[in-house]
Short mmCIF file of N, CA and C in Angstrom, two decimals:
data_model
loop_
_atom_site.label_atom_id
_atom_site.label_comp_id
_atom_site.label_asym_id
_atom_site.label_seq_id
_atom_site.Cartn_x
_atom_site.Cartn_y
_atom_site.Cartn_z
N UNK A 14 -47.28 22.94 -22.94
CA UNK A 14 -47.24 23.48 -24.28
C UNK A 14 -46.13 24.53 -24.37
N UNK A 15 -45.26 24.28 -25.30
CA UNK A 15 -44.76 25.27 -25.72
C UNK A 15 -44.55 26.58 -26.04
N UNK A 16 -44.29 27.61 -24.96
CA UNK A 16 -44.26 29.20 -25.19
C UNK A 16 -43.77 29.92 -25.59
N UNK A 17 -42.86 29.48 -25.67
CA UNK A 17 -41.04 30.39 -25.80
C UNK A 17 -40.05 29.30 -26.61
N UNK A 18 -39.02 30.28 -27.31
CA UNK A 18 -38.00 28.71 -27.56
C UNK A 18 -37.39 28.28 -26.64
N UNK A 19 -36.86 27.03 -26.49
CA UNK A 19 -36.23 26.18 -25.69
C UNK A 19 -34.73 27.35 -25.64
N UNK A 20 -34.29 27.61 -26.82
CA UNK A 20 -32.77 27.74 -27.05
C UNK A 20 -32.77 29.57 -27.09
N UNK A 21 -32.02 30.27 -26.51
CA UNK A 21 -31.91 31.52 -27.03
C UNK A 21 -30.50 31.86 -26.64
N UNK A 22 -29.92 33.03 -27.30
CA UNK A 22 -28.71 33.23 -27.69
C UNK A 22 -28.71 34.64 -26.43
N UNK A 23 -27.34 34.99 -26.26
CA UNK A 23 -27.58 35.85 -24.75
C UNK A 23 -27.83 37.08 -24.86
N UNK A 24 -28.38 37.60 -26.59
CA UNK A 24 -29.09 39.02 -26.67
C UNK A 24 -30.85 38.81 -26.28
N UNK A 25 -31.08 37.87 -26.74
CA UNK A 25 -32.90 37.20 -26.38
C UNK A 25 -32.86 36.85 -24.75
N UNK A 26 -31.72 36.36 -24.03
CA UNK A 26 -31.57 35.88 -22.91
C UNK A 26 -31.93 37.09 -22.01
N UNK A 27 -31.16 38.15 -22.31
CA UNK A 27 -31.39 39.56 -21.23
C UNK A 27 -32.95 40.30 -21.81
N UNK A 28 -33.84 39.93 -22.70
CA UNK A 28 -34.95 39.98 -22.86
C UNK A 28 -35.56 39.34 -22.01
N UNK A 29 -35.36 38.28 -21.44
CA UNK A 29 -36.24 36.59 -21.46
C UNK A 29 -36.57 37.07 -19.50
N UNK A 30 -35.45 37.55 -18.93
CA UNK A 30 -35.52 37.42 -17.65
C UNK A 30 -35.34 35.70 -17.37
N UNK A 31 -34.66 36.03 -15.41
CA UNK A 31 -33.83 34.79 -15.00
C UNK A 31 -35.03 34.04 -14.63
N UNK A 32 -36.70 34.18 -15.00
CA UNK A 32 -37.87 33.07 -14.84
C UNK A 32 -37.52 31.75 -16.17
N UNK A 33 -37.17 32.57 -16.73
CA UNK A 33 -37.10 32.03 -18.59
C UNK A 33 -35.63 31.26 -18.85
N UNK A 34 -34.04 32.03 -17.93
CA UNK A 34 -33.23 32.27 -18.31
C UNK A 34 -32.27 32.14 -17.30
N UNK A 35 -32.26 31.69 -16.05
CA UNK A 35 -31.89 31.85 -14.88
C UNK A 35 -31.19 32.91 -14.49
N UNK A 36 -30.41 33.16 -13.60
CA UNK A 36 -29.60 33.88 -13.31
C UNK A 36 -28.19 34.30 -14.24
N UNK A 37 -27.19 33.20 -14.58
CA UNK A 37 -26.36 32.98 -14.90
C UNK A 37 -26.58 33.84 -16.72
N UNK A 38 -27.62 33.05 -17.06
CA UNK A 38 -27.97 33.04 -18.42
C UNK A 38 -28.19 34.63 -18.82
N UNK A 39 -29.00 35.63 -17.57
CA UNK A 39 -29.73 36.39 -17.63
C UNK A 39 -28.78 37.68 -17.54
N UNK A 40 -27.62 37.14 -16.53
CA UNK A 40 -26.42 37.82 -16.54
C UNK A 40 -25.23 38.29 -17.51
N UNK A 41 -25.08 37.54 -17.79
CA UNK A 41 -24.24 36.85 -19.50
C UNK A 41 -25.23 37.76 -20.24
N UNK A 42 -26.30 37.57 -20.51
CA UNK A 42 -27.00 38.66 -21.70
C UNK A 42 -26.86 40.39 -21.16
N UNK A 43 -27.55 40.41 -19.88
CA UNK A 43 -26.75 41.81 -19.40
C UNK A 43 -25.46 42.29 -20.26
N UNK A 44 -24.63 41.25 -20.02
CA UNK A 44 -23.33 41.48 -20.10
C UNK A 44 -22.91 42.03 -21.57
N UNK A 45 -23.74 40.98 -22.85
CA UNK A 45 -23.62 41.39 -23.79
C UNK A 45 -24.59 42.52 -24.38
N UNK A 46 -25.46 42.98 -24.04
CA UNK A 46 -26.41 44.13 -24.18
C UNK A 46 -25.44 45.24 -23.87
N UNK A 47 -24.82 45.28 -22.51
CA UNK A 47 -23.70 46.31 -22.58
C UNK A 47 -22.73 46.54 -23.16
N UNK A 48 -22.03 45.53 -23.69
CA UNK A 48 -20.79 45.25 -24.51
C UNK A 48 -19.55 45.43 -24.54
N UNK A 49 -20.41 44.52 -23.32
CA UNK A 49 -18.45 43.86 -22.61
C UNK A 49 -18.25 42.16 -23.39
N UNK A 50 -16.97 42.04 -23.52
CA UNK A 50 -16.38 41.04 -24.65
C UNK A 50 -17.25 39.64 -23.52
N UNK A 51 -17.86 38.93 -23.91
CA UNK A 51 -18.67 37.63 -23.61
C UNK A 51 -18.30 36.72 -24.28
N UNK A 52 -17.97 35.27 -24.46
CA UNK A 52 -17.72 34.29 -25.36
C UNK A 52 -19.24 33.81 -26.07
N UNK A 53 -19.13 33.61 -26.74
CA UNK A 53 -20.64 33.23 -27.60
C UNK A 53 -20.97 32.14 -27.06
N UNK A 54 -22.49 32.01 -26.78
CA UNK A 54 -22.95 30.58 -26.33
C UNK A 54 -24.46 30.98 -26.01
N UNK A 55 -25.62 30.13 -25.75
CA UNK A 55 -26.75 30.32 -25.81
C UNK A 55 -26.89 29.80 -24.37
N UNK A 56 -28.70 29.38 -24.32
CA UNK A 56 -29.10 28.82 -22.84
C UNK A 56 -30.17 28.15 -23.28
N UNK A 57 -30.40 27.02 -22.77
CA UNK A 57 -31.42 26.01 -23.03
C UNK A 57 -32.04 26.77 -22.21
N UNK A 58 -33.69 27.00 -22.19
CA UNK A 58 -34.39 27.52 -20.79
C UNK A 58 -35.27 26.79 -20.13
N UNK A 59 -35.32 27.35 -19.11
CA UNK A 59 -36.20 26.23 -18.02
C UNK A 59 -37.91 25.67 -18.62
N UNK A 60 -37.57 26.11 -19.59
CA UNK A 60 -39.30 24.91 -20.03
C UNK A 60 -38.54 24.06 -20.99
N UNK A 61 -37.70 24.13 -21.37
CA UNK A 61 -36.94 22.83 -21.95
C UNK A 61 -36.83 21.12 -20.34
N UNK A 62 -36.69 22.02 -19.26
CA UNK A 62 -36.89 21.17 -18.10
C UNK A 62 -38.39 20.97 -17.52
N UNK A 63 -39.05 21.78 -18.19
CA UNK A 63 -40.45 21.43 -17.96
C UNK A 63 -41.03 20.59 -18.33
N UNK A 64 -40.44 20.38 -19.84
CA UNK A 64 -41.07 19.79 -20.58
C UNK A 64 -40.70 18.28 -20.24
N UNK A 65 -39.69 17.97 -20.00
CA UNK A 65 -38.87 16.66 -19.62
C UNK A 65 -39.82 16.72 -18.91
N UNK A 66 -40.34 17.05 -17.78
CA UNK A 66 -41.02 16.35 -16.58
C UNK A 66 -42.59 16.71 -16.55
N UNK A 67 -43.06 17.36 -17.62
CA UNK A 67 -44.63 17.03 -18.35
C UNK A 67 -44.48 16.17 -19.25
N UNK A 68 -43.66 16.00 -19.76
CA UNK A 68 -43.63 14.41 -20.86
C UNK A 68 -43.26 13.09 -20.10
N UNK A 69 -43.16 13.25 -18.37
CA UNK A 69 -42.58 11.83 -17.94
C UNK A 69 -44.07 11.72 -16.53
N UNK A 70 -44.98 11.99 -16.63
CA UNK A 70 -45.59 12.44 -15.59
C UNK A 70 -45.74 10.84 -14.75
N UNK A 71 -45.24 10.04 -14.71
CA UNK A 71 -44.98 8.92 -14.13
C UNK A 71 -44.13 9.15 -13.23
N UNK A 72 -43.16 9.97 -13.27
CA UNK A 72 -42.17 10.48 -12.20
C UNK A 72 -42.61 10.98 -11.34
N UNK A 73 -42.29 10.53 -10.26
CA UNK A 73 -43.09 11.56 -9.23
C UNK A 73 -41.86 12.82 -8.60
N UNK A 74 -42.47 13.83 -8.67
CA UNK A 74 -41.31 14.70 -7.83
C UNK A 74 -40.76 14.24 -5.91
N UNK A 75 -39.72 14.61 -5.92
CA UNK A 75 -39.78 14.33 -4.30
C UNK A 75 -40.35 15.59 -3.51
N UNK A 76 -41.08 15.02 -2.34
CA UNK A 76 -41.70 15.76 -1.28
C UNK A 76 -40.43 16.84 -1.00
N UNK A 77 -41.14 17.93 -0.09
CA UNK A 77 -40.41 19.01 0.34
C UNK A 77 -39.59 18.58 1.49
N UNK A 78 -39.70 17.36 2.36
CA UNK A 78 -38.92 17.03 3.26
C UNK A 78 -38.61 15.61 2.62
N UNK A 79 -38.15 15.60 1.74
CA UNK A 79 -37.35 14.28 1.14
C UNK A 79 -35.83 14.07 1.95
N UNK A 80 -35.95 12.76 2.48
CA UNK A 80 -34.94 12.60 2.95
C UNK A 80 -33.42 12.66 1.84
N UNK A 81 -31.96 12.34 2.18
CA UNK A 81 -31.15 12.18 1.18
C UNK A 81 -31.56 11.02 0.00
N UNK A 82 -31.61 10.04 0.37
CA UNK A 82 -32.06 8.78 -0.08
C UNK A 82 -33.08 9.19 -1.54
N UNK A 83 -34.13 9.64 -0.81
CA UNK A 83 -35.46 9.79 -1.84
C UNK A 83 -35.02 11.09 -3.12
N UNK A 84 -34.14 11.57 -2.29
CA UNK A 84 -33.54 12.78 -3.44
C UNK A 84 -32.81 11.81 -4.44
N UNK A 85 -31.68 11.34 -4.07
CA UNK A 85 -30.95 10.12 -4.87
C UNK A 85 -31.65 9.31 -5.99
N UNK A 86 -32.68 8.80 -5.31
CA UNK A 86 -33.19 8.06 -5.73
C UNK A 86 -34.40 8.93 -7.01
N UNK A 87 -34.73 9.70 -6.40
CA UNK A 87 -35.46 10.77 -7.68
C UNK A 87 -34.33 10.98 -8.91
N UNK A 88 -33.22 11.62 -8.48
CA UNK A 88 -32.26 11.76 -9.42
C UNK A 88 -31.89 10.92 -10.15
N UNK A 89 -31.25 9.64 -9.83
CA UNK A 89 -31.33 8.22 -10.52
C UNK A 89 -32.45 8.20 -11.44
N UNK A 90 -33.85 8.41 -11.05
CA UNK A 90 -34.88 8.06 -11.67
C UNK A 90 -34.86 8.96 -13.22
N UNK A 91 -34.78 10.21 -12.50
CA UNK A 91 -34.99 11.36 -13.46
C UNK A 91 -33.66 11.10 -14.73
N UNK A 92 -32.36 10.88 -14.36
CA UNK A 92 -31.63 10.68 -15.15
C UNK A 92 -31.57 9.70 -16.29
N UNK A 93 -32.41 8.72 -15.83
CA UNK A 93 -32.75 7.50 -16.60
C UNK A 93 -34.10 7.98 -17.80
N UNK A 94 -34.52 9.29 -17.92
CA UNK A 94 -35.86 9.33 -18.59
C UNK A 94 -35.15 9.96 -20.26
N UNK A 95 -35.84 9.01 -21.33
CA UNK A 95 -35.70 9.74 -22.35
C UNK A 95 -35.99 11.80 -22.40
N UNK A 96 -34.40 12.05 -22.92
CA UNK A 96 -34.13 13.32 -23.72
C UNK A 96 -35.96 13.69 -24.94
N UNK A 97 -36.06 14.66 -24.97
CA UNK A 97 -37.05 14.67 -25.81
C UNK A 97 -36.52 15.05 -27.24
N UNK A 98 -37.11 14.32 -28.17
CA UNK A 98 -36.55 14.19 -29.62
C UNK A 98 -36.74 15.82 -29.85
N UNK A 99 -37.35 16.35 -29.92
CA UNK A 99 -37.78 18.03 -30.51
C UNK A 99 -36.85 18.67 -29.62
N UNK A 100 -36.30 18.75 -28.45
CA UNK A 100 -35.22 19.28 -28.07
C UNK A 100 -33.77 19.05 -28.44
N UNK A 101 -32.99 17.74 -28.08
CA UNK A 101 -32.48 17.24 -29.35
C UNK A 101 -31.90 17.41 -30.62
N UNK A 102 -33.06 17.76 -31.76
CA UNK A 102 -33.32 18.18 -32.67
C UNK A 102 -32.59 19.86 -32.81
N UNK A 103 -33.55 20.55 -31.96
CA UNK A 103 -32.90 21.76 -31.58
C UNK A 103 -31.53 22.42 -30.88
N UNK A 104 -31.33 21.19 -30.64
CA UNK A 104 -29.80 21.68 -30.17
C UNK A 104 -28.86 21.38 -30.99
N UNK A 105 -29.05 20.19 -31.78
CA UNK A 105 -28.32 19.97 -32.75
C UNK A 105 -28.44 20.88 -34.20
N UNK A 106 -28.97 21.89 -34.18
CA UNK A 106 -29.32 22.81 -35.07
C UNK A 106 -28.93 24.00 -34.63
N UNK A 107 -28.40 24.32 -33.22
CA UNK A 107 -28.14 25.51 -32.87
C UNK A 107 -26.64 25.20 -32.80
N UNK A 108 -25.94 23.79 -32.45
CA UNK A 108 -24.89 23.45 -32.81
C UNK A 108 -24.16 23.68 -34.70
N UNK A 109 -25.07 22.93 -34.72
CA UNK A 109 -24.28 23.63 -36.42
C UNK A 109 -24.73 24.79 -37.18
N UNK A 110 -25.83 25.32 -36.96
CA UNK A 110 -26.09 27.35 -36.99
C UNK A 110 -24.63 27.62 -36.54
N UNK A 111 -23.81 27.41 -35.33
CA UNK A 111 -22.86 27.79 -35.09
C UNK A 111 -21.61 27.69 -35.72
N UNK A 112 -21.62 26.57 -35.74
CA UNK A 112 -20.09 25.45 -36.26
C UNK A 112 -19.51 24.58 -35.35
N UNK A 113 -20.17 24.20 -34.36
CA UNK A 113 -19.70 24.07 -32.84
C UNK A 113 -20.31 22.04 -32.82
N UNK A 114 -20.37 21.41 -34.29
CA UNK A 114 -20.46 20.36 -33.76
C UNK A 114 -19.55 19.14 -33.18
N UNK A 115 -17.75 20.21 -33.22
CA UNK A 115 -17.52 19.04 -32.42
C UNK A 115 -16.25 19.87 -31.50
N UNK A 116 -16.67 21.41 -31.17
CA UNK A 116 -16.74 22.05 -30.37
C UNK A 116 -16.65 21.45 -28.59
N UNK A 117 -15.15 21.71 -27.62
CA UNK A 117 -15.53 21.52 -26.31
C UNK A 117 -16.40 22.49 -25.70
N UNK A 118 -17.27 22.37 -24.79
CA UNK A 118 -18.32 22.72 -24.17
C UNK A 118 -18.25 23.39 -22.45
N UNK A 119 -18.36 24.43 -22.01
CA UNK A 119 -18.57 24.40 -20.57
C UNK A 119 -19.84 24.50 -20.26
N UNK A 120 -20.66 23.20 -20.01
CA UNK A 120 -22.19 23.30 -19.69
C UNK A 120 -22.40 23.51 -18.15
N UNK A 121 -23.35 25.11 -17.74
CA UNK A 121 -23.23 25.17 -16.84
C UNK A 121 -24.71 25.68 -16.10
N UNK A 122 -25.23 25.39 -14.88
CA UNK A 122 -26.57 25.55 -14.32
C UNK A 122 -26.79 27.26 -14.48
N UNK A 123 -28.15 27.49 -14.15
CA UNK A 123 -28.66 28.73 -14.51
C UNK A 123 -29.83 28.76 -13.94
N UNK A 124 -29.75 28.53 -12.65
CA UNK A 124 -31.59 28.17 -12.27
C UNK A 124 -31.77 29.92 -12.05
N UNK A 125 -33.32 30.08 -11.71
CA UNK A 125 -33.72 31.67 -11.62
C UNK A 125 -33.38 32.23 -10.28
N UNK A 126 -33.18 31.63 -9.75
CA UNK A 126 -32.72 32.12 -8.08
C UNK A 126 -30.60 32.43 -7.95
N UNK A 127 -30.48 31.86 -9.23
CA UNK A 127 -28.70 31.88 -8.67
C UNK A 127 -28.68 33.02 -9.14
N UNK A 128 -27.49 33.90 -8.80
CA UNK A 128 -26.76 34.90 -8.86
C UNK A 128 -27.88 36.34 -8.75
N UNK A 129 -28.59 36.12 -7.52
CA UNK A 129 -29.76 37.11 -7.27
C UNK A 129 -29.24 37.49 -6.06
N UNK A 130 -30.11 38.98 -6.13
CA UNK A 130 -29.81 39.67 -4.84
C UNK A 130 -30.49 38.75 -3.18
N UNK A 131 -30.69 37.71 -3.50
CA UNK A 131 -31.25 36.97 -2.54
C UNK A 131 -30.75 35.53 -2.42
N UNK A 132 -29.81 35.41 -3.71
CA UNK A 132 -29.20 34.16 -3.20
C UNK A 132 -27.94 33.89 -4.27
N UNK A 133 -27.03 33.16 -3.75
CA UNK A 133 -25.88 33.23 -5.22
C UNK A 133 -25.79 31.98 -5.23
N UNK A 134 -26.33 30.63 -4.69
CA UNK A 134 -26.28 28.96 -5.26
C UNK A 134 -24.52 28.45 -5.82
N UNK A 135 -24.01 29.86 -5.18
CA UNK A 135 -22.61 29.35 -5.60
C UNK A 135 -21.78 27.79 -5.16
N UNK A 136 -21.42 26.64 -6.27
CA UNK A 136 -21.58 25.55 -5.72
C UNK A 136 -22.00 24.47 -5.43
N UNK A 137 -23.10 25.02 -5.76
CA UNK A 137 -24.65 23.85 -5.23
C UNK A 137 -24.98 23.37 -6.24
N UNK A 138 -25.18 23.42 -7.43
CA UNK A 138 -25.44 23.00 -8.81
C UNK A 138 -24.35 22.54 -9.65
N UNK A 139 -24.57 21.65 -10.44
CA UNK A 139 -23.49 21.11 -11.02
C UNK A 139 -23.40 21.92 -12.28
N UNK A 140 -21.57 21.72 -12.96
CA UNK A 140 -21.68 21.98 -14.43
C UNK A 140 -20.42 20.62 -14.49
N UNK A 141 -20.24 21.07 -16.15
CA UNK A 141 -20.07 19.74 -16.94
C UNK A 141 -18.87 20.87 -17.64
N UNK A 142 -17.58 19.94 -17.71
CA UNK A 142 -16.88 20.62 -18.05
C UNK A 142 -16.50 19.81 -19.14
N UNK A 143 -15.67 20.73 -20.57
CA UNK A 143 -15.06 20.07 -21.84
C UNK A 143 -15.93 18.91 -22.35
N UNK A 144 -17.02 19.04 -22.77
CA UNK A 144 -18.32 18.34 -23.59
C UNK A 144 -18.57 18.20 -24.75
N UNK A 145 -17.92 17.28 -25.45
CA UNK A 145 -17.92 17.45 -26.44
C UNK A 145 -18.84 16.67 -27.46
N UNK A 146 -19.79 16.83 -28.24
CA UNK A 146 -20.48 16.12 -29.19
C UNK A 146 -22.46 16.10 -28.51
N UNK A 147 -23.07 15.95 -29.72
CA UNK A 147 -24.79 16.04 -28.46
C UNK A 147 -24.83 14.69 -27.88
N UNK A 148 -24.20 13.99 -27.90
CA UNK A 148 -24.64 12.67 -26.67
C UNK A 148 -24.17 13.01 -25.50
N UNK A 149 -22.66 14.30 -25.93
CA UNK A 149 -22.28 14.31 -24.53
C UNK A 149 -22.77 15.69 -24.07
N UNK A 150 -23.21 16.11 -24.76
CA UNK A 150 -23.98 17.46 -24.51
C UNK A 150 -25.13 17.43 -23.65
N UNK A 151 -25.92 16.35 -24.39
CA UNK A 151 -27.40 15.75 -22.97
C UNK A 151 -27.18 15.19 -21.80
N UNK A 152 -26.16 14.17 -22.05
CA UNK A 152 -26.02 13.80 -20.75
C UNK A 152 -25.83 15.00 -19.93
N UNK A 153 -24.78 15.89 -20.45
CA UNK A 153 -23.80 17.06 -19.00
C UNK A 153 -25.49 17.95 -18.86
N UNK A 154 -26.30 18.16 -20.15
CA UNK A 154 -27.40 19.11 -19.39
C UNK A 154 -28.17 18.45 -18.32
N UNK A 155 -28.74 16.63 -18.50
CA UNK A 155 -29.51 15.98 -17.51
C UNK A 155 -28.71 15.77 -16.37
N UNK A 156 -27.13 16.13 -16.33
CA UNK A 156 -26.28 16.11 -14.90
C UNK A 156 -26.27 17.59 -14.37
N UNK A 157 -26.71 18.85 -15.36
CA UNK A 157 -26.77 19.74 -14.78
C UNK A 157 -28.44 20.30 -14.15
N UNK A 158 -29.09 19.21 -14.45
CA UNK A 158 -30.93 19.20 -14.34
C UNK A 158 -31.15 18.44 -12.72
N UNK A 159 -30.10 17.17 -12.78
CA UNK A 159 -30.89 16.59 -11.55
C UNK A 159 -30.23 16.92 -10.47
N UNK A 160 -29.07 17.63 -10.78
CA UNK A 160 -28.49 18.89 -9.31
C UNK A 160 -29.50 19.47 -8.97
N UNK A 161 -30.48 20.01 -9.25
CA UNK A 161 -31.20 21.06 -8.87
C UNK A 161 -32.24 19.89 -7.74
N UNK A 162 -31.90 18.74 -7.65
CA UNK A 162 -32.83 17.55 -6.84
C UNK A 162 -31.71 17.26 -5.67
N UNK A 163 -30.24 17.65 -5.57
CA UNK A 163 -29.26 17.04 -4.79
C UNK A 163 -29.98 17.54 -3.40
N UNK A 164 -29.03 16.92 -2.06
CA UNK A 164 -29.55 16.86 -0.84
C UNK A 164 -28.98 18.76 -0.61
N UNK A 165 -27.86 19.27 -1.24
CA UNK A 165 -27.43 20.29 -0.89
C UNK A 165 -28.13 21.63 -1.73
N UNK A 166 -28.87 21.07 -2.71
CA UNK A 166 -29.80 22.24 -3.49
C UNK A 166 -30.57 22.35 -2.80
N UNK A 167 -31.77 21.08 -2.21
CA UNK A 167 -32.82 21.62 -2.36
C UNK A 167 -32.59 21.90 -0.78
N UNK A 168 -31.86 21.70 0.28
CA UNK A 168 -31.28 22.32 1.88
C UNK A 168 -31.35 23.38 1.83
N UNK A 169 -30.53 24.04 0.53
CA UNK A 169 -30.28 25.27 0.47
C UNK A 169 -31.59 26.49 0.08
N UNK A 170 -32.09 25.82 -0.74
CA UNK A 170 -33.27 26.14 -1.21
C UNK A 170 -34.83 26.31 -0.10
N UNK A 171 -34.57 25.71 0.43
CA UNK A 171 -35.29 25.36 1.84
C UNK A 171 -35.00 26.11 3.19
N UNK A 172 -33.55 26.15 3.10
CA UNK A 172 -33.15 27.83 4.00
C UNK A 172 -33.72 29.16 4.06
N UNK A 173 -33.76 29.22 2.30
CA UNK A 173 -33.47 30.14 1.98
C UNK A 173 -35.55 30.55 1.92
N UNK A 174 -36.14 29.54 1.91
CA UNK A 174 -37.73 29.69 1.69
C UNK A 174 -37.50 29.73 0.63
N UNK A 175 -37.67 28.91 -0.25
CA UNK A 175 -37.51 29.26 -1.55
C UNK A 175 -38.60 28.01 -2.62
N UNK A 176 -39.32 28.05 -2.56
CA UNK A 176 -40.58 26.80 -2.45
C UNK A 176 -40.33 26.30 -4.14
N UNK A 177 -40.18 26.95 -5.02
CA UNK A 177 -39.84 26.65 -6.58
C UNK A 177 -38.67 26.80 -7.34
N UNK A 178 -38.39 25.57 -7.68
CA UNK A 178 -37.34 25.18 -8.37
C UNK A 178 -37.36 25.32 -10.07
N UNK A 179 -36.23 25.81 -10.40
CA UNK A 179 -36.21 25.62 -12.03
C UNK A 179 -34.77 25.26 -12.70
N UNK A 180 -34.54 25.53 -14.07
CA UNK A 180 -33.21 25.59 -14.13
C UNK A 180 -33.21 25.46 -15.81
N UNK A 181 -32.63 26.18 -15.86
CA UNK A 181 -31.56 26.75 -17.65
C UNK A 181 -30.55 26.08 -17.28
N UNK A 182 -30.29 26.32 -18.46
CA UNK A 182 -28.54 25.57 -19.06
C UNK A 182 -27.96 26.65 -20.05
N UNK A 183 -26.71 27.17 -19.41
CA UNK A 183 -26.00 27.70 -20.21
C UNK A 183 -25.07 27.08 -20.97
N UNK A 184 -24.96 27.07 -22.16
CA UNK A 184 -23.82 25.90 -23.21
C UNK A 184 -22.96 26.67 -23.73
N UNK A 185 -21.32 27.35 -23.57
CA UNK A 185 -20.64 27.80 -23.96
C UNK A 185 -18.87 27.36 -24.29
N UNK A 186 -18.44 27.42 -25.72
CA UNK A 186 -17.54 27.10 -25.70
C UNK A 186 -16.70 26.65 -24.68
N UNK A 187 -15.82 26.32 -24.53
CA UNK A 187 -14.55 26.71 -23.74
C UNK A 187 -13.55 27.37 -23.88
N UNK A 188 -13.53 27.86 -22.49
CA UNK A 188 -11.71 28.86 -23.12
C UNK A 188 -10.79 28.50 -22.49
N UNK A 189 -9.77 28.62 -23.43
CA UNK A 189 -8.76 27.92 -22.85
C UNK A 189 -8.11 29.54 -22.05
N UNK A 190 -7.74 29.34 -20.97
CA UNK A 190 -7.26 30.36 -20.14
C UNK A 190 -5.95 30.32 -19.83
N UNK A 191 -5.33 31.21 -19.58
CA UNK A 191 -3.25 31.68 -19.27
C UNK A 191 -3.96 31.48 -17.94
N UNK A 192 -4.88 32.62 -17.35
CA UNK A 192 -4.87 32.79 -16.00
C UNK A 192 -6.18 33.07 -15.87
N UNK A 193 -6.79 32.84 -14.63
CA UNK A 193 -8.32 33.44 -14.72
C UNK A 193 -8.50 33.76 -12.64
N UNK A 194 -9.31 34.32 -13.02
CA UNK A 194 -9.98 35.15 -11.93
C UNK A 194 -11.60 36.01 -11.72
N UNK A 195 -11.77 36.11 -10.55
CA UNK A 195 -13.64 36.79 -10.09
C UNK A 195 -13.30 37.91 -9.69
N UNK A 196 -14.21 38.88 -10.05
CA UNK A 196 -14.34 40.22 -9.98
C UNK A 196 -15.41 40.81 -9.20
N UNK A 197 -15.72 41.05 -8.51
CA UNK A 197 -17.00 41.35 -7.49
C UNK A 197 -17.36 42.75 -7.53
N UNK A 198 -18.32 43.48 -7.73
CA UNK A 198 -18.77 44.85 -7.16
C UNK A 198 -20.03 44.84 -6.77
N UNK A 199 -20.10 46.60 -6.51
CA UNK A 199 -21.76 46.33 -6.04
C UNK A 199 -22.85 46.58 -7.10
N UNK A 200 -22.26 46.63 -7.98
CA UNK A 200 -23.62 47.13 -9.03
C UNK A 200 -23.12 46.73 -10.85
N UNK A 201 -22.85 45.12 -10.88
CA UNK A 201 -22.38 45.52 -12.01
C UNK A 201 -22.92 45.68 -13.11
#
């Protein structure tokens, strides 16, 4: 059942916490709460991925020692499951709330464990780059959903003890960049 919205914008996001919002998502709202220049873009949140897999309960998840194969093969599975119409719906409404329906896209993972003082998943999760339109918008979120099933997520995840999996989607324009670069400190 439905608790929260699926979709929130990255002032609700630094409300929501990275359970709701992942890391990425949760960061980005930080970012704009302080008000440092952010590009506009929202985050699907991880019960939008819940819901996909309480509406498919025929799927079975893979075991905690899933070989590569059975991961693959989950992912295949999972990728193949109808988008849910009420999500959908909602994205295509937060698309044109914006103006962004035929808008390129950098769709990118946000599970609650990345960019934490305990783990940065830098890598390990997929994003979807220059996305343009909602057919190609679902697909890049269900390619950024069944990363979180790859042989190198859930390894990592499993290193790390890390027994629960989730994952947001951050959906933000693109920018076109002269030059770009990462900035690291200890407290930002």
């Amino acid at each position: 059942m439905k608790t929260q919205p699926w979709i929130l914008d990255f002032e609700a996001a630094a409300k929501s916490g990275t359970a709701v919002v992942g890391g990425k998502g949760y960061q980005l709202g930080l970012l704009v709460r302080y008000g440092l220049p952010v590009p506009e873009g929202f985050v699907l949140s991880t019960q939008a991925l819940e819901q996909v897999l309480l509406s498919n309960l025929a799927i079975t998840m893979p075991a905690a020692a899933a070989s590569s194969e059975e991961l693959r093969q989950f992912q295949a599975a999972f990728a193949a499951l109808p988008f849910p119409e009420d999500i959908r719906v909602e994205l295509v409404r937060a698309l044109e709330q914006r103006g962004w329906s035929n808008t390129a896209f950098a769709v990118r993972s946000s599970a609650p464990m990345e960019d934490s003082n305990v783990a940065s998943f830098a890598g390990i999760h997929d994003s979807v780059l220059d996305v343009v339109g909602i057919d190609a918008l679902i697909s890049a979120i269900k390619t950024v959903w069944v990363s979180l099933w790859s042989p190198q997520a859930v390894s990592y995840r499993q290193r790390l003890g890390i027994s629960q999996a989730g994952m947001a989607v951050v959906v933000m324009p693109m920018v076109r960049a002269v030059s770009a670069g990462v900035a690291f400190s200890c407290d930002p």
